[in-house]
PDB file of C-alpha atoms in Angstrom:
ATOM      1  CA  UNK H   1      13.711  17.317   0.266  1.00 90.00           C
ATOM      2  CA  UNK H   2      14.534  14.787   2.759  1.00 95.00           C
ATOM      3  CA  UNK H   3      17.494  12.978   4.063  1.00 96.00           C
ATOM      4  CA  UNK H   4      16.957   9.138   4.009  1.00 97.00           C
ATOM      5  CA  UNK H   5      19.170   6.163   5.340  1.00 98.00           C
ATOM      6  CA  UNK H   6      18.057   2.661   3.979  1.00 98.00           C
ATOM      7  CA  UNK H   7      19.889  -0.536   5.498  1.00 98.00           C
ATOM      8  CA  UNK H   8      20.061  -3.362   3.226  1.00 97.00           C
ATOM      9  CA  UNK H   9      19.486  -3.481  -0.337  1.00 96.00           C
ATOM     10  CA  UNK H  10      17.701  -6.854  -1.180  1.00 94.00           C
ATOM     11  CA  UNK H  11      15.176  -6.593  -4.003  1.00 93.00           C
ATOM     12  CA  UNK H  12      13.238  -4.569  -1.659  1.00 94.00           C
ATOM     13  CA  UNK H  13      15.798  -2.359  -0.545  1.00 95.00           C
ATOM     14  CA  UNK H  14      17.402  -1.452  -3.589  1.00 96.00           C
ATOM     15  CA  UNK H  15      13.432  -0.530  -5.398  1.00 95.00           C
ATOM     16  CA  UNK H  16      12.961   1.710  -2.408  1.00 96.00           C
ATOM     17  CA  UNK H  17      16.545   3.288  -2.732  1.00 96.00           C
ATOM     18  CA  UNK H  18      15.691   4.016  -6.450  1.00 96.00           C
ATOM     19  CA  UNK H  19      12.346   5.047  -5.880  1.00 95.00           C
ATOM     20  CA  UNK H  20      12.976   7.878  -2.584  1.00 96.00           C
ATOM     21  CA  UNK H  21      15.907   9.047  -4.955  1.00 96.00           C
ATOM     22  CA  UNK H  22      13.624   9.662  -7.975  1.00 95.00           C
ATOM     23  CA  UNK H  23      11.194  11.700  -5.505  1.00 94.00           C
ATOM     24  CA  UNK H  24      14.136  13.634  -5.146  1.00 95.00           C
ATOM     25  CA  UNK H  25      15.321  12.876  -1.493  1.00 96.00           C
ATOM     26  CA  UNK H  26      18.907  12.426  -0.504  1.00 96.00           C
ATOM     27  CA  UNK H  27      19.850   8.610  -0.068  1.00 97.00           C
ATOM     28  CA  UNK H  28      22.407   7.239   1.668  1.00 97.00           C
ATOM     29  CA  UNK H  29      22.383   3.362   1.523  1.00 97.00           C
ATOM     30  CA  UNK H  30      24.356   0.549   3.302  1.00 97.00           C
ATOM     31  CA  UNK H  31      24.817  -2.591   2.910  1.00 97.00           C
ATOM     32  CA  UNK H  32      27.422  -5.608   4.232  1.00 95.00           C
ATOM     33  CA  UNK H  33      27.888  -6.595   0.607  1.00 95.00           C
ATOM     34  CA  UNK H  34      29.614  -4.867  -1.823  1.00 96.00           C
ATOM     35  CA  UNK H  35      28.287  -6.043  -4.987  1.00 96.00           C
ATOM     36  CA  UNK H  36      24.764  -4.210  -3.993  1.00 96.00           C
ATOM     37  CA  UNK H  37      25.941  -1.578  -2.534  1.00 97.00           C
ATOM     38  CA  UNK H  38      28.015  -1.408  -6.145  1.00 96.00           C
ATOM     39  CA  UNK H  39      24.653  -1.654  -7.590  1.00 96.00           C
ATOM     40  CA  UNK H  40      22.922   0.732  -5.968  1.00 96.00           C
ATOM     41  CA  UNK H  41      25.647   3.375  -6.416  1.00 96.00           C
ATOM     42  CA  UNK H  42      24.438   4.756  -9.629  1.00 94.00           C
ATOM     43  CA  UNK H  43      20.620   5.315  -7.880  1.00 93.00           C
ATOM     44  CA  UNK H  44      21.550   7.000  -4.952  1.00 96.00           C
ATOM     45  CA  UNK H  45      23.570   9.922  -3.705  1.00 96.00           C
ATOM     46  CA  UNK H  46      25.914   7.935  -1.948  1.00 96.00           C
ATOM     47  CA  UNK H  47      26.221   4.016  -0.658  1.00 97.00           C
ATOM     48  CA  UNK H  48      28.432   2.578   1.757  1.00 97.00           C
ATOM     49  CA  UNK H  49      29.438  -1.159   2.715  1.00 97.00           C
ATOM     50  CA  UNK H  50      29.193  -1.357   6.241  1.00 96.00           C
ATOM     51  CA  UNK H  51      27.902  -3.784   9.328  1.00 97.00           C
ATOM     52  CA  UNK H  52      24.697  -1.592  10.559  1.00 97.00           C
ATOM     53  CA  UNK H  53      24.644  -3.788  14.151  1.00 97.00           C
ATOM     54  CA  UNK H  54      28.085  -2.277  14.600  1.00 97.00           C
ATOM     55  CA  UNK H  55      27.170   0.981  16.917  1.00 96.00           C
ATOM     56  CA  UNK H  56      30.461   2.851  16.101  1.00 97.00           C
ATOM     57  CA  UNK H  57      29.932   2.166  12.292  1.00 97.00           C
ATOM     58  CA  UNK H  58      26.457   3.393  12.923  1.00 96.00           C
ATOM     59  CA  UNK H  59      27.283   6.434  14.820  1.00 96.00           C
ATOM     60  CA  UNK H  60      30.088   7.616  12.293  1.00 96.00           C
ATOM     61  CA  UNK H  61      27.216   8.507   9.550  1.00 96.00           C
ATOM     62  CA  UNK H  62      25.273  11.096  12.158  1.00 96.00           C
ATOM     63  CA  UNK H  63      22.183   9.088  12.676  1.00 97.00           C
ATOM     64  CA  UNK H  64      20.496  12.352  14.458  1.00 95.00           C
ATOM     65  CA  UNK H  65      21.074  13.888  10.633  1.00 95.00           C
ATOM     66  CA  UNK H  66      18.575  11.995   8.341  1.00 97.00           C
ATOM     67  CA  UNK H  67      14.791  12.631   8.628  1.00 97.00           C
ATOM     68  CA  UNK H  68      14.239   9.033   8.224  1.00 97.00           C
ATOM     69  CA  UNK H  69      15.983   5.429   8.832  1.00 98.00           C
ATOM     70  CA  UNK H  70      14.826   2.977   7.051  1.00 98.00           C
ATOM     71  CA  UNK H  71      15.236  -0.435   7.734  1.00 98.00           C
ATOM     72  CA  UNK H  72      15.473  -3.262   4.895  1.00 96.00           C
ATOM     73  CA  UNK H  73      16.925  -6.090   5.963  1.00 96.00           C
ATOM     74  CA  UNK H  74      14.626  -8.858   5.118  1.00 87.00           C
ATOM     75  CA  UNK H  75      16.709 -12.405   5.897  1.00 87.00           C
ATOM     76  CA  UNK H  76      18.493 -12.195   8.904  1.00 93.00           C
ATOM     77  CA  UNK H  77      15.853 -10.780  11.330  1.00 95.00           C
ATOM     78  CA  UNK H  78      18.259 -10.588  14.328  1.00 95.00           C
ATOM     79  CA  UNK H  79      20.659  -7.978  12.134  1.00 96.00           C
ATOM     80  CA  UNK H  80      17.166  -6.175  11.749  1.00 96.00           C
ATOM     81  CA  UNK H  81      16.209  -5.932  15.342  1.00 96.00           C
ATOM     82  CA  UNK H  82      19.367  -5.041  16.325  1.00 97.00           C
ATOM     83  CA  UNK H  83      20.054  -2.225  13.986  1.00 97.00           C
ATOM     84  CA  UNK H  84      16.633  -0.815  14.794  1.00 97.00           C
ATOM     85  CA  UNK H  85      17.592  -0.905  18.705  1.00 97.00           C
ATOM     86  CA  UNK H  86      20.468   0.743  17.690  1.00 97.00           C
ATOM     87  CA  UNK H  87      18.880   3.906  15.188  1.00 97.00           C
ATOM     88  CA  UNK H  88      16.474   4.813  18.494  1.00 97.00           C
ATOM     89  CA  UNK H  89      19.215   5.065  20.584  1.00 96.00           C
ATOM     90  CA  UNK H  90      21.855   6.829  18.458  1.00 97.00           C
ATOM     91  CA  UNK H  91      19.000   9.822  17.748  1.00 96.00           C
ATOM     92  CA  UNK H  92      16.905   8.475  14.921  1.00 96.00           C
ATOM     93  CA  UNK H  93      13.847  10.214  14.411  1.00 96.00           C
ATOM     94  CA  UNK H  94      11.888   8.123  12.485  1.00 97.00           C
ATOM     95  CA  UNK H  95      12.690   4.675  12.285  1.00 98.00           C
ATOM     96  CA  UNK H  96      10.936   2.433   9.735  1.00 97.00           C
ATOM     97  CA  UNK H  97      11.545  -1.493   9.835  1.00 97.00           C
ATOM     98  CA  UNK H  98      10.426  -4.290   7.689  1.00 96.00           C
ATOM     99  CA  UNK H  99       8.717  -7.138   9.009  1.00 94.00           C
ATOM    100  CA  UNK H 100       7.980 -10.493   7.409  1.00 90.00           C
ATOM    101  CA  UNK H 101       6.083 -11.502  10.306  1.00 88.00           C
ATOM    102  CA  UNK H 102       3.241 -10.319  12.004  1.00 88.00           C
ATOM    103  CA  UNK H 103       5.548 -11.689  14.990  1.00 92.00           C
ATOM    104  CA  UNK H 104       8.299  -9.824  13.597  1.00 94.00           C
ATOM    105  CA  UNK H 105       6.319  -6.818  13.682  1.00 92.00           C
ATOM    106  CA  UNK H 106       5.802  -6.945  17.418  1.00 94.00           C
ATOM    107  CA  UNK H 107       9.293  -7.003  18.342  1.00 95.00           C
ATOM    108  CA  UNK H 108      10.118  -4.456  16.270  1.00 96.00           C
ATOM    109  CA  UNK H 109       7.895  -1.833  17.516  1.00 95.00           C
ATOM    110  CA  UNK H 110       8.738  -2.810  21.010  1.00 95.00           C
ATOM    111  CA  UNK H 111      12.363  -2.059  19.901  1.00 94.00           C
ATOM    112  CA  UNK H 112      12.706   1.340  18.665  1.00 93.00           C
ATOM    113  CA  UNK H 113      10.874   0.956  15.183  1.00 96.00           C
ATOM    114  CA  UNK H 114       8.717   3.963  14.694  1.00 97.00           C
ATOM    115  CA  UNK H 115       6.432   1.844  12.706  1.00 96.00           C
ATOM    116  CA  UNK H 116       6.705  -1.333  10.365  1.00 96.00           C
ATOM    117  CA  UNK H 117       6.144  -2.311   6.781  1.00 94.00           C
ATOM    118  CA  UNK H 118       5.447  -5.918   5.867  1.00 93.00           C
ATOM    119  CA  UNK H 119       5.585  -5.361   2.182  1.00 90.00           C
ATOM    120  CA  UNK H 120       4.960  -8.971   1.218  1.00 88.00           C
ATOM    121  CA  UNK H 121       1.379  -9.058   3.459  1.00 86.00           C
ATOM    122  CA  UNK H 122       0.827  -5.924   1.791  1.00 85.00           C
ATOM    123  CA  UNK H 123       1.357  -6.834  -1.896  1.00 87.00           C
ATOM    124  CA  UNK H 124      -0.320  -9.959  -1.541  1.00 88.00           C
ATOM    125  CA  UNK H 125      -3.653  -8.253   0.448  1.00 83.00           C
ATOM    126  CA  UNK H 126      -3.161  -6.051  -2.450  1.00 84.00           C
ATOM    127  CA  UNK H 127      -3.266  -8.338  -5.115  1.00 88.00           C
ATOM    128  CA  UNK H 128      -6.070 -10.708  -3.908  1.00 86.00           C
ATOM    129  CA  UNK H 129      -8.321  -7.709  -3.714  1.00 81.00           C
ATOM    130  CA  UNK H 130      -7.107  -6.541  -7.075  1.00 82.00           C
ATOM    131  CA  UNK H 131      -7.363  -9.528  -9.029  1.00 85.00           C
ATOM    132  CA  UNK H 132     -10.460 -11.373  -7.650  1.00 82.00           C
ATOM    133  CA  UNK H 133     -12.884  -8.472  -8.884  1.00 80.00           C
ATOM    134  CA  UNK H 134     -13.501  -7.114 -12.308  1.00 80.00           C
ATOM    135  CA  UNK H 135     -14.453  -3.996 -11.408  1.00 84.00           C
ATOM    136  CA  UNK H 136     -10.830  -2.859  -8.998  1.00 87.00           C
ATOM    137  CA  UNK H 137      -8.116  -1.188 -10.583  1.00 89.00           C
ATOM    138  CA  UNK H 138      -6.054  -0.002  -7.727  1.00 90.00           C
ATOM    139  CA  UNK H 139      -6.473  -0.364  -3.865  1.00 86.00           C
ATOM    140  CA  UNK H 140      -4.981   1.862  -1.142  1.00 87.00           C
ATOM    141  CA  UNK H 141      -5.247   0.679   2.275  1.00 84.00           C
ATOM    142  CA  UNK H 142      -5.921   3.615   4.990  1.00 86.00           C
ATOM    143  CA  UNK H 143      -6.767   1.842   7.894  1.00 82.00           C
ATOM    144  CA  UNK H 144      -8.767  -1.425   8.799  1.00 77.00           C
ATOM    145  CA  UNK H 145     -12.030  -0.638   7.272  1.00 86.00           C
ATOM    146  CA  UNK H 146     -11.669   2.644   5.372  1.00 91.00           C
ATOM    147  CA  UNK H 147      -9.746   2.390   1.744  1.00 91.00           C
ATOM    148  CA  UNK H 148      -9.199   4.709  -1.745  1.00 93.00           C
ATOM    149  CA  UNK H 149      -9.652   1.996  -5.065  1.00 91.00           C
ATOM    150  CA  UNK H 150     -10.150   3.114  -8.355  1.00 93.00           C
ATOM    151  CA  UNK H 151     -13.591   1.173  -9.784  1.00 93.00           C
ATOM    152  CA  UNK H 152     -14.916   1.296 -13.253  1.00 92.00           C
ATOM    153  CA  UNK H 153     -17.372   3.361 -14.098  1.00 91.00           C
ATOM    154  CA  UNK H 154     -21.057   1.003 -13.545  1.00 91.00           C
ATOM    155  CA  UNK H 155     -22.850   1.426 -16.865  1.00 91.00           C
ATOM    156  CA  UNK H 156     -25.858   2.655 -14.939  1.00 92.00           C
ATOM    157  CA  UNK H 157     -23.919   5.885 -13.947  1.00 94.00           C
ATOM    158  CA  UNK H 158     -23.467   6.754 -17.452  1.00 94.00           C
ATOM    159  CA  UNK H 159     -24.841   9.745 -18.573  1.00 95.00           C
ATOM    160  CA  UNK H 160     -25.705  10.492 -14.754  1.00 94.00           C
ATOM    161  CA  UNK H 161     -24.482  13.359 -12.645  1.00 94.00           C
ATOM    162  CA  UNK H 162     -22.507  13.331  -9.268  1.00 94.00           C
ATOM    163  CA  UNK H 163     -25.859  14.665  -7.871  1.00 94.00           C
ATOM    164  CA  UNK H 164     -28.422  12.196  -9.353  1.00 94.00           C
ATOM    165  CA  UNK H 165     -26.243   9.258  -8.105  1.00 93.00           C
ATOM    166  CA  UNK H 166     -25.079  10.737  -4.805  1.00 91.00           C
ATOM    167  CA  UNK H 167     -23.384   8.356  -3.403  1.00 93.00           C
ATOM    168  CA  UNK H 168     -21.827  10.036  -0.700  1.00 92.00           C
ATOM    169  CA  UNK H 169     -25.570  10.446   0.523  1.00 91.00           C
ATOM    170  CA  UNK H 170     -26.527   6.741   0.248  1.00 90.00           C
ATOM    171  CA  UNK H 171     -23.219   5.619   1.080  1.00 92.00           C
ATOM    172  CA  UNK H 172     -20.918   8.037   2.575  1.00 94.00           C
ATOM    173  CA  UNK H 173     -18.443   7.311   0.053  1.00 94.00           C
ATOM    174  CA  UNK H 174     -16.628  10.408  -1.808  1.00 94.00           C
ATOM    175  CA  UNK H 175     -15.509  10.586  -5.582  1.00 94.00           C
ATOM    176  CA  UNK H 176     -11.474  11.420  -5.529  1.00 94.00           C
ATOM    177  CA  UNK H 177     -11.228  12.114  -9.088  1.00 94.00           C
ATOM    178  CA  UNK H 178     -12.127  10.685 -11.922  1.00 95.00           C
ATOM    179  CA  UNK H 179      -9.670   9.500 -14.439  1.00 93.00           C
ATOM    180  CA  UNK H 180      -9.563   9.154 -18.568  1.00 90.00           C
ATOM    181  CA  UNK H 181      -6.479   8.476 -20.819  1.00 87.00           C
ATOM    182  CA  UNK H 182      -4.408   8.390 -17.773  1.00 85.00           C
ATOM    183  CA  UNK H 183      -5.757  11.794 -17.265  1.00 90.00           C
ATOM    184  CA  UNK H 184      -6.539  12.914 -13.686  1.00 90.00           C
ATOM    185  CA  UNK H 185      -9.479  15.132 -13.162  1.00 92.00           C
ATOM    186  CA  UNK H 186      -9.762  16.346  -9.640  1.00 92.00           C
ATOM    187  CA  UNK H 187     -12.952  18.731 -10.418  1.00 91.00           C
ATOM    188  CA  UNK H 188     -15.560  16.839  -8.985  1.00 92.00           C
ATOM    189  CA  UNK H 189     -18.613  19.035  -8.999  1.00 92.00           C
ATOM    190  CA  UNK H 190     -22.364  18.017  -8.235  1.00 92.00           C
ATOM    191  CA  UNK H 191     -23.084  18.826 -12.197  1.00 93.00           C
ATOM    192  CA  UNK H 192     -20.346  16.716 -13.805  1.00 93.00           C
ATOM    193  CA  UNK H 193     -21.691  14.235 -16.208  1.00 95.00           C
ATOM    194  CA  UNK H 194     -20.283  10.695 -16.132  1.00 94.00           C
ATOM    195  CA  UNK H 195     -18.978   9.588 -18.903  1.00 92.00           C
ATOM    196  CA  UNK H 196     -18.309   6.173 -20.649  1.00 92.00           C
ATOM    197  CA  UNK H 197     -14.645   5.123 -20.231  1.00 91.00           C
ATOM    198  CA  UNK H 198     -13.707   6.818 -17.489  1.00 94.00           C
ATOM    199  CA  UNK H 199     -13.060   5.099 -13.806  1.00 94.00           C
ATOM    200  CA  UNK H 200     -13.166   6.408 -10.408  1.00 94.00           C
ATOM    201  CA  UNK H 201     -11.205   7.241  -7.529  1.00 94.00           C
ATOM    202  CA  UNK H 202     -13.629   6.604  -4.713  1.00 95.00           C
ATOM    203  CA  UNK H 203     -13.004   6.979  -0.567  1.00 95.00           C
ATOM    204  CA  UNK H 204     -14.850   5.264   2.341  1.00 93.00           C
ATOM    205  CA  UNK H 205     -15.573   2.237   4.217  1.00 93.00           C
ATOM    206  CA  UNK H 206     -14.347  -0.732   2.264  1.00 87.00           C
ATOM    207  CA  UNK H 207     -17.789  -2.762   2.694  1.00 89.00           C
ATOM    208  CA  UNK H 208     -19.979   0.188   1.677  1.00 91.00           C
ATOM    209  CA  UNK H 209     -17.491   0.423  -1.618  1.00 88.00           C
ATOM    210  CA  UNK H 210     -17.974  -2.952  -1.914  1.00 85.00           C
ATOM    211  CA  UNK H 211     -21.704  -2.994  -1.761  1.00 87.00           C
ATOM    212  CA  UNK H 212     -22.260   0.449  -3.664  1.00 89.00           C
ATOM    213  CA  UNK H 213     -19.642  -1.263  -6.625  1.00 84.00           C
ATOM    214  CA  UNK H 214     -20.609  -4.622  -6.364  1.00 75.00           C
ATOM    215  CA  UNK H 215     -16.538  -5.777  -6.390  1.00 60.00           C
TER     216      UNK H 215
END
């Protein structure tokens, strides 16, 4: 279990509250207005309403205590930079920021953000990729060129082993899992017998994914 402080709760800010709670971290979330921070209250071990570029407001909740900081504050990017300036130098060990802005992003990593999440550039890269392709599910960025999606199964695989279509031979690409019903099988052995229904979990170079799915 962690220790988490998230700054602002926007939409953004309050999902991620919710969400790090229900992994079962300890929240503490802040906010300069008191209706969210009232709305957040029954999601999170504790909320408080509070300026976060004030340092003494900042320094009373033991910044060098939470594993991470995150930062949410999505419409008043000055408030942002600030309070991530502020995190680094009060002991924060892991500072996340949001950007909007690949601009934004710059800044912020020059001051103090550990690293930065631009989750509208994400959800959007993640939604072309998604919905222009009949045969993605689900996408997972890792890095530039290397991804995890979940593909349907190609009818020509049916029937087929994981060693007659080796595809981690012809493509360098690795089966994950392979999921039916909602049910994740994580077996993947060289005799396993595709099976109509069922899609994929698949790792390795987006373009060779591409080219080995046809998405």
């Amino acid at each position: 279990m962690k220790s988490v402080l998230i700054i602002g709760l926007g939409n953004f800010g309050l999902q991620l509250a919710k969400k790090v709670h229900e992994l079962g971290h300890q929240v503490l979330a802040i906010d300069k207005n008191e209706e969210r921070v009232n709305e957040s209250l029954p999601y999170v071990n504790d909320a408080m309403i509070g300026d976060s570029t004030n340092e003494t407001f900042l320094k009373s909740l033991g910044i060098n205590n939470f594993d991470v900081c995150i930062v949410t504050i999505g419409n008043d990017f000055q408030s942002s930079l600030e309070t991530t300036s502020l995190l680094k130098e009060l002991g924060g060990k892991l500072v996340i920021a949001r950007a909007n802005r690949e601009v934004q992003e710059k800044f912020l990593l020059r001051n103090g953000a550990d690293q930065v999440v631009n989750p509208e550039k994400q959800i959007a890269k993640w939604t072309a990729i998604r919905y222009t392709s009949d045969n993605i599910l689900d996408y997972i960025e890792l890095d530039g060129s290397h991804a995890i999606l979940e593909v349907l199964m190609p009818d020509s695989w049916i029937g087929k082993s994981v060693r007659e279509v080796d595809i981690r031979k012809k493509y360098g690409i690795n089966i994950l899992a392979i999921k039916e019903n909602e049910e994740m099988n994580l077996n993947i052995s060289p005799d396993l017998i595709f099976k109509e229904g069922e899609t994929l979990l698949v790792l390795g170079e987006q373009k060779l994914i591409q080219k080995c799915f046809h998405v």
